[in-house]
PDB file of C-alpha atoms in Angstrom:
ATOM      1  CA  MET A  29     -25.447  31.632 -16.076  1.00 40.00           C
ATOM      2  CA  ALA A  30     -26.310  33.177 -12.695  1.00 43.00           C
ATOM      3  CA  THR A  31     -28.731  36.077 -12.810  1.00 42.00           C
ATOM      4  CA  THR A  32     -28.160  37.391  -9.301  1.00 42.00           C
ATOM      5  CA  PRO A  33     -27.362  41.103  -9.251  1.00 42.00           C
ATOM      6  CA  PRO A  34     -23.681  41.787  -8.657  1.00 44.00           C
ATOM      7  CA  THR A  35     -22.301  42.572  -5.217  1.00 46.00           C
ATOM      8  CA  PRO A  36     -18.984  44.359  -4.532  1.00 45.00           C
ATOM      9  CA  ASP A  37     -17.162  41.004  -4.803  1.00 51.00           C
ATOM     10  CA  ALA A  38     -19.274  39.900  -7.751  1.00 51.00           C
ATOM     11  CA  ALA A  39     -19.202  41.866 -10.940  1.00 51.00           C
ATOM     12  CA  PRO A  40     -20.014  40.827 -14.453  1.00 53.00           C
ATOM     13  CA  ALA A  41     -17.097  41.186 -16.806  1.00 51.00           C
ATOM     14  CA  PRO A  42     -17.832  43.834 -19.410  1.00 58.00           C
ATOM     15  CA  GLY A  43     -20.130  42.114 -21.868  1.00 56.00           C
ATOM     16  CA  GLY A  44     -19.558  38.774 -20.130  1.00 64.00           C
ATOM     17  CA  PRO A  45     -20.932  36.399 -17.524  1.00 76.00           C
ATOM     18  CA  LEU A  46     -21.049  36.877 -13.785  1.00 85.00           C
ATOM     19  CA  VAL A  47     -17.699  36.541 -11.985  1.00 92.00           C
ATOM     20  CA  LEU A  48     -17.638  35.811  -8.250  1.00 94.00           C
ATOM     21  CA  HIS A  49     -14.528  35.743  -6.080  1.00 95.00           C
ATOM     22  CA  GLY A  50     -14.553  34.724  -2.437  1.00 94.00           C
ATOM     23  CA  LYS A  51     -16.516  32.281  -0.346  1.00 94.00           C
ATOM     24  CA  SER A  52     -19.083  34.802   0.876  1.00 94.00           C
ATOM     25  CA  ALA A  53     -19.783  36.163  -2.622  1.00 95.00           C
ATOM     26  CA  VAL A  54     -20.334  32.672  -4.031  1.00 95.00           C
ATOM     27  CA  LEU A  55     -22.488  31.561  -1.074  1.00 92.00           C
ATOM     28  CA  GLU A  56     -24.679  34.672  -1.403  1.00 94.00           C
ATOM     29  CA  ALA A  57     -25.046  34.536  -5.179  1.00 92.00           C
ATOM     30  CA  LEU A  58     -25.568  30.763  -5.523  1.00 93.00           C
ATOM     31  CA  PRO A  59     -27.599  29.802  -2.436  1.00 91.00           C
ATOM     32  CA  GLU A  60     -29.487  26.991  -4.202  1.00 91.00           C
ATOM     33  CA  ASN A  61     -26.488  25.342  -5.893  1.00 94.00           C
ATOM     34  CA  ALA A  62     -26.213  21.775  -4.589  1.00 95.00           C
ATOM     35  CA  ALA A  63     -22.410  21.851  -4.307  1.00 95.00           C
ATOM     36  CA  VAL A  64     -22.423  25.215  -2.545  1.00 95.00           C
ATOM     37  CA  LEU A  65     -25.025  23.972  -0.077  1.00 94.00           C
ATOM     38  CA  ALA A  66     -23.138  20.730   0.550  1.00 96.00           C
ATOM     39  CA  LEU A  67     -19.714  22.312   1.026  1.00 96.00           C
ATOM     40  CA  ALA A  68     -20.612  25.577   2.761  1.00 95.00           C
ATOM     41  CA  SER A  69     -19.124  24.450   6.078  1.00 96.00           C
ATOM     42  CA  LEU A  70     -15.988  22.873   4.538  1.00 97.00           C
ATOM     43  CA  ALA A  71     -15.127  25.588   2.012  1.00 97.00           C
ATOM     44  CA  THR A  72     -12.211  27.912   2.714  1.00 97.00           C
ATOM     45  CA  ASP A  73     -12.555  29.835  -0.564  1.00 97.00           C
ATOM     46  CA  ALA A  74     -14.695  29.793  -3.690  1.00 97.00           C
ATOM     47  CA  LYS A  75     -14.846  31.191  -7.175  1.00 97.00           C
ATOM     48  CA  PHE A  76     -17.474  31.257  -9.921  1.00 96.00           C
ATOM     49  CA  ASP A  77     -16.105  32.329 -13.282  1.00 94.00           C
ATOM     50  CA  ARG A  78     -17.109  31.450 -16.854  1.00 89.00           C
ATOM     51  CA  ASP A  79     -19.970  29.374 -15.443  1.00 88.00           C
ATOM     52  CA  GLU A  80     -17.477  27.170 -13.570  1.00 94.00           C
ATOM     53  CA  LEU A  81     -17.684  26.670  -9.821  1.00 96.00           C
ATOM     54  CA  THR A  82     -14.454  26.142  -7.895  1.00 97.00           C
ATOM     55  CA  ILE A  83     -14.502  25.456  -4.176  1.00 98.00           C
ATOM     56  CA  THR A  84     -11.305  25.260  -2.143  1.00 98.00           C
ATOM     57  CA  VAL A  85     -11.161  23.042   0.927  1.00 98.00           C
ATOM     58  CA  ALA A  86      -8.437  22.453   3.491  1.00 98.00           C
ATOM     59  CA  ARG A  87      -6.316  19.418   2.658  1.00 97.00           C
ATOM     60  CA  GLU A  88      -7.389  17.596   5.809  1.00 97.00           C
ATOM     61  CA  ASN A  89     -11.035  17.844   4.669  1.00 98.00           C
ATOM     62  CA  ILE A  90     -10.640  16.477   1.136  1.00 98.00           C
ATOM     63  CA  LEU A  91     -12.154  13.043   1.788  1.00 98.00           C
ATOM     64  CA  ALA A  92     -15.006  14.540   3.835  1.00 97.00           C
ATOM     65  CA  ALA A  93     -15.688  17.028   1.020  1.00 98.00           C
ATOM     66  CA  CYS A  94     -15.760  14.236  -1.552  1.00 97.00           C
ATOM     67  CA  GLU A  95     -18.114  12.105   0.547  1.00 97.00           C
ATOM     68  CA  THR A  96     -20.345  15.149   1.133  1.00 97.00           C
ATOM     69  CA  LEU A  97     -20.487  15.865  -2.599  1.00 97.00           C
ATOM     70  CA  LYS A  98     -21.256  12.235  -3.347  1.00 96.00           C
ATOM     71  CA  ALA A  99     -24.192  12.374  -0.919  1.00 96.00           C
ATOM     72  CA  ALA A 100     -25.393  15.550  -2.699  1.00 96.00           C
ATOM     73  CA  SER A 101     -25.744  13.699  -6.051  1.00 96.00           C
ATOM     74  CA  PHE A 102     -22.246  14.445  -7.381  1.00 97.00           C
ATOM     75  CA  THR A 103     -21.631  10.816  -8.186  1.00 95.00           C
ATOM     76  CA  PHE A 104     -19.152  10.936 -11.064  1.00 96.00           C
ATOM     77  CA  PHE A 105     -15.480  11.514 -10.359  1.00 97.00           C
ATOM     78  CA  GLU A 106     -14.101  12.798 -13.647  1.00 97.00           C
ATOM     79  CA  ASP A 107     -10.461  13.754 -13.135  1.00 97.00           C
ATOM     80  CA  LEU A 108      -7.667  14.750 -10.793  1.00 98.00           C
ATOM     81  CA  THR A 109      -4.705  16.851 -11.773  1.00 97.00           C
ATOM     82  CA  ALA A 110      -2.049  18.947 -10.081  1.00 98.00           C
ATOM     83  CA  VAL A 111      -0.321  22.270 -10.663  1.00 98.00           C
ATOM     84  CA  ASP A 112       3.143  23.176  -9.386  1.00 98.00           C
ATOM     85  CA  TRP A 113       3.336  26.895  -8.529  1.00 97.00           C
ATOM     86  CA  TYR A 114       7.042  26.741  -7.633  1.00 96.00           C
ATOM     87  CA  PRO A 115       8.579  28.863  -6.061  1.00 96.00           C
ATOM     88  CA  GLN A 116       5.329  30.084  -4.463  1.00 97.00           C
ATOM     89  CA  GLU A 117       3.833  28.543  -1.345  1.00 97.00           C
ATOM     90  CA  PRO A 118       1.542  26.724  -1.155  1.00 97.00           C
ATOM     91  CA  ARG A 119       3.423  25.066  -3.957  1.00 98.00           C
ATOM     92  CA  PHE A 120       0.944  22.446  -5.199  1.00 98.00           C
ATOM     93  CA  GLN A 121      -2.684  22.753  -6.162  1.00 98.00           C
ATOM     94  CA  LEU A 122      -4.766  19.619  -6.615  1.00 98.00           C
ATOM     95  CA  SER A 123      -7.883  20.003  -8.756  1.00 98.00           C
ATOM     96  CA  TYR A 124     -10.598  17.364  -8.515  1.00 98.00           C
ATOM     97  CA  HIS A 125     -13.304  17.540 -11.211  1.00 98.00           C
ATOM     98  CA  ILE A 126     -16.611  16.063 -10.130  1.00 97.00           C
ATOM     99  CA  LEU A 127     -19.973  15.845 -11.937  1.00 97.00           C
ATOM    100  CA  SER A 128     -23.608  15.410 -11.070  1.00 96.00           C
ATOM    101  CA  MET A 129     -25.386  13.877 -14.030  1.00 96.00           C
ATOM    102  CA  SER A 130     -28.806  14.202 -12.406  1.00 96.00           C
ATOM    103  CA  LEU A 131     -28.314  17.896 -11.555  1.00 95.00           C
ATOM    104  CA  LYS A 132     -26.301  18.626 -14.715  1.00 94.00           C
ATOM    105  CA  GLN A 133     -23.688  20.428 -12.636  1.00 94.00           C
ATOM    106  CA  ARG A 134     -19.928  20.279 -12.420  1.00 95.00           C
ATOM    107  CA  ILE A 135     -17.583  21.358  -9.653  1.00 97.00           C
ATOM    108  CA  ARG A 136     -13.859  21.774  -9.343  1.00 98.00           C
ATOM    109  CA  LEU A 137     -12.709  20.923  -5.838  1.00 98.00           C
ATOM    110  CA  VAL A 138      -9.306  22.392  -5.001  1.00 98.00           C
ATOM    111  CA  ALA A 139      -6.828  21.620  -2.213  1.00 98.00           C
ATOM    112  CA  GLN A 140      -3.447  23.290  -1.772  1.00 98.00           C
ATOM    113  CA  LEU A 141      -0.274  21.714  -0.391  1.00 98.00           C
ATOM    114  CA  ASN A 142       2.991  23.170   0.851  1.00 97.00           C
ATOM    115  CA  SER A 143       6.237  21.744  -0.508  1.00 95.00           C
ATOM    116  CA  SER A 144       7.334  20.772   3.016  1.00 95.00           C
ATOM    117  CA  ASP A 145       4.437  18.279   3.305  1.00 95.00           C
ATOM    118  CA  ALA A 146       3.237  17.295  -0.161  1.00 97.00           C
ATOM    119  CA  SER A 147       0.686  14.697   0.883  1.00 98.00           C
ATOM    120  CA  ILE A 148      -3.095  14.519   1.006  1.00 98.00           C
ATOM    121  CA  GLU A 149      -5.487  11.751   1.987  1.00 98.00           C
ATOM    122  CA  SER A 150      -6.530   9.414  -0.812  1.00 98.00           C
ATOM    123  CA  ILE A 151     -10.118   9.786  -2.020  1.00 98.00           C
ATOM    124  CA  THR A 152     -10.280   6.176  -3.254  1.00 97.00           C
ATOM    125  CA  PRO A 153     -12.608   5.246  -0.352  1.00 96.00           C
ATOM    126  CA  ALA A 154     -15.177   7.629  -1.878  1.00 96.00           C
ATOM    127  CA  TRP A 155     -14.314   7.035  -5.541  1.00 96.00           C
ATOM    128  CA  PRO A 156     -12.246   3.937  -6.367  1.00 96.00           C
ATOM    129  CA  SER A 157     -11.841   5.378  -9.880  1.00 95.00           C
ATOM    130  CA  ALA A 158      -9.428   7.970  -8.407  1.00 97.00           C
ATOM    131  CA  ASN A 159      -6.847   5.186  -8.085  1.00 97.00           C
ATOM    132  CA  PHE A 160      -4.981   5.751 -11.348  1.00 97.00           C
ATOM    133  CA  TYR A 161      -5.282   9.556 -11.216  1.00 98.00           C
ATOM    134  CA  GLU A 162      -3.674   9.627  -7.780  1.00 98.00           C
ATOM    135  CA  ARG A 163      -0.924   7.292  -8.989  1.00 98.00           C
ATOM    136  CA  GLU A 164      -0.263   9.602 -11.946  1.00 98.00           C
ATOM    137  CA  VAL A 165      -0.019  12.685  -9.705  1.00 98.00           C
ATOM    138  CA  PHE A 166       2.248  10.753  -7.331  1.00 98.00           C
ATOM    139  CA  ASP A 167       4.486   9.634 -10.190  1.00 97.00           C
ATOM    140  CA  LEU A 168       4.797  12.968 -11.990  1.00 97.00           C
ATOM    141  CA  PHE A 169       4.598  15.454  -9.068  1.00 97.00           C
ATOM    142  CA  GLY A 170       5.731  13.404  -6.065  1.00 97.00           C
ATOM    143  CA  ILE A 171       2.567  14.071  -4.041  1.00 98.00           C
ATOM    144  CA  HIS A 172       1.780  11.244  -1.613  1.00 98.00           C
ATOM    145  CA  PHE A 173      -1.737   9.918  -0.974  1.00 98.00           C
ATOM    146  CA  PRO A 174      -1.897   8.162   2.415  1.00 98.00           C
ATOM    147  CA  GLY A 175      -4.598   5.501   2.371  1.00 97.00           C
ATOM    148  CA  HIS A 176      -4.148   4.726  -1.322  1.00 97.00           C
ATOM    149  CA  PRO A 177      -4.427   0.963  -1.976  1.00 96.00           C
ATOM    150  CA  ARG A 178      -1.328   0.724  -4.212  1.00 95.00           C
ATOM    151  CA  LEU A 179       0.617   3.950  -4.609  1.00 96.00           C
ATOM    152  CA  THR A 180       3.280   3.001  -7.164  1.00 95.00           C
ATOM    153  CA  ARG A 181       4.621   4.614 -10.310  1.00 95.00           C
ATOM    154  CA  ILE A 182       2.305   4.359 -13.267  1.00 95.00           C
ATOM    155  CA  MET A 183       4.056   6.263 -16.080  1.00 95.00           C
ATOM    156  CA  MET A 184       7.767   6.419 -15.315  1.00 95.00           C
ATOM    157  CA  PRO A 185      10.039   3.384 -14.799  1.00 94.00           C
ATOM    158  CA  THR A 186      10.158   2.168 -11.206  1.00 93.00           C
ATOM    159  CA  ASP A 187      13.831   3.155 -10.866  1.00 92.00           C
ATOM    160  CA  TRP A 188      13.280   6.701 -12.230  1.00 91.00           C
ATOM    161  CA  GLN A 189      14.748   9.458 -10.058  1.00 91.00           C
ATOM    162  CA  GLY A 190      12.551  12.477  -9.357  1.00 92.00           C
ATOM    163  CA  HIS A 191       9.188  13.703 -10.579  1.00 94.00           C
ATOM    164  CA  PRO A 192       9.278  15.207 -14.085  1.00 94.00           C
ATOM    165  CA  LEU A 193       6.335  17.632 -13.837  1.00 96.00           C
ATOM    166  CA  ARG A 194       7.804  19.530 -10.907  1.00 95.00           C
ATOM    167  CA  LYS A 195       8.978  22.975 -11.983  1.00 95.00           C
ATOM    168  CA  ASP A 196      12.386  22.457 -10.384  1.00 93.00           C
ATOM    169  CA  TYR A 197      12.998  19.195 -12.254  1.00 91.00           C
ATOM    170  CA  PRO A 198      15.983  19.555 -14.653  1.00 89.00           C
ATOM    171  CA  VAL A 199      14.961  19.848 -18.317  1.00 83.00           C
ATOM    172  CA  GLU A 200      17.233  16.991 -19.316  1.00 76.00           C
ATOM    173  CA  GLY A 201      16.615  14.940 -16.183  1.00 67.00           C
ATOM    174  CA  TYR A 202      19.145  14.043 -13.522  1.00 68.00           C
ATOM    175  CA  ARG A 203      22.509  12.917 -14.921  1.00 70.00           C
TER     176      ARG A 203
END
């Protein structure tokens, strides 16, 4: 838990841990955190809540952010998932969970996508293990990953119409 005194953007929840909202609040309160140091120039937003660090980057910087984290000892790509915030824009949120075993730290890297262009560069050049996670997000949400080595359906049949985890997908499927 961070022990930095709270600032206007950083206030401990009553009887709880420190909560930080905003890039500047996180950068000020966690100046020695390896992920914060590595991503300071790429971050567009940040949050520290319940001892979890979340850094948002622009979609065009996702691969650079991943390579920067990897160079900063965050060498284990754990997971990728997506959230559909339909009807809000940006509609999709991609959450990449990355670990540093040596530093014993975890980070959630977030990128947001509009529905009009639901695509983001593949991170498989940095972490080949992202292959199946990106295929799953493609299959269930319809988000494209340019640069992916084999972006095909992984869970639904190849002739399936639509993407079942989108909020506007019909409950009973297309008939």
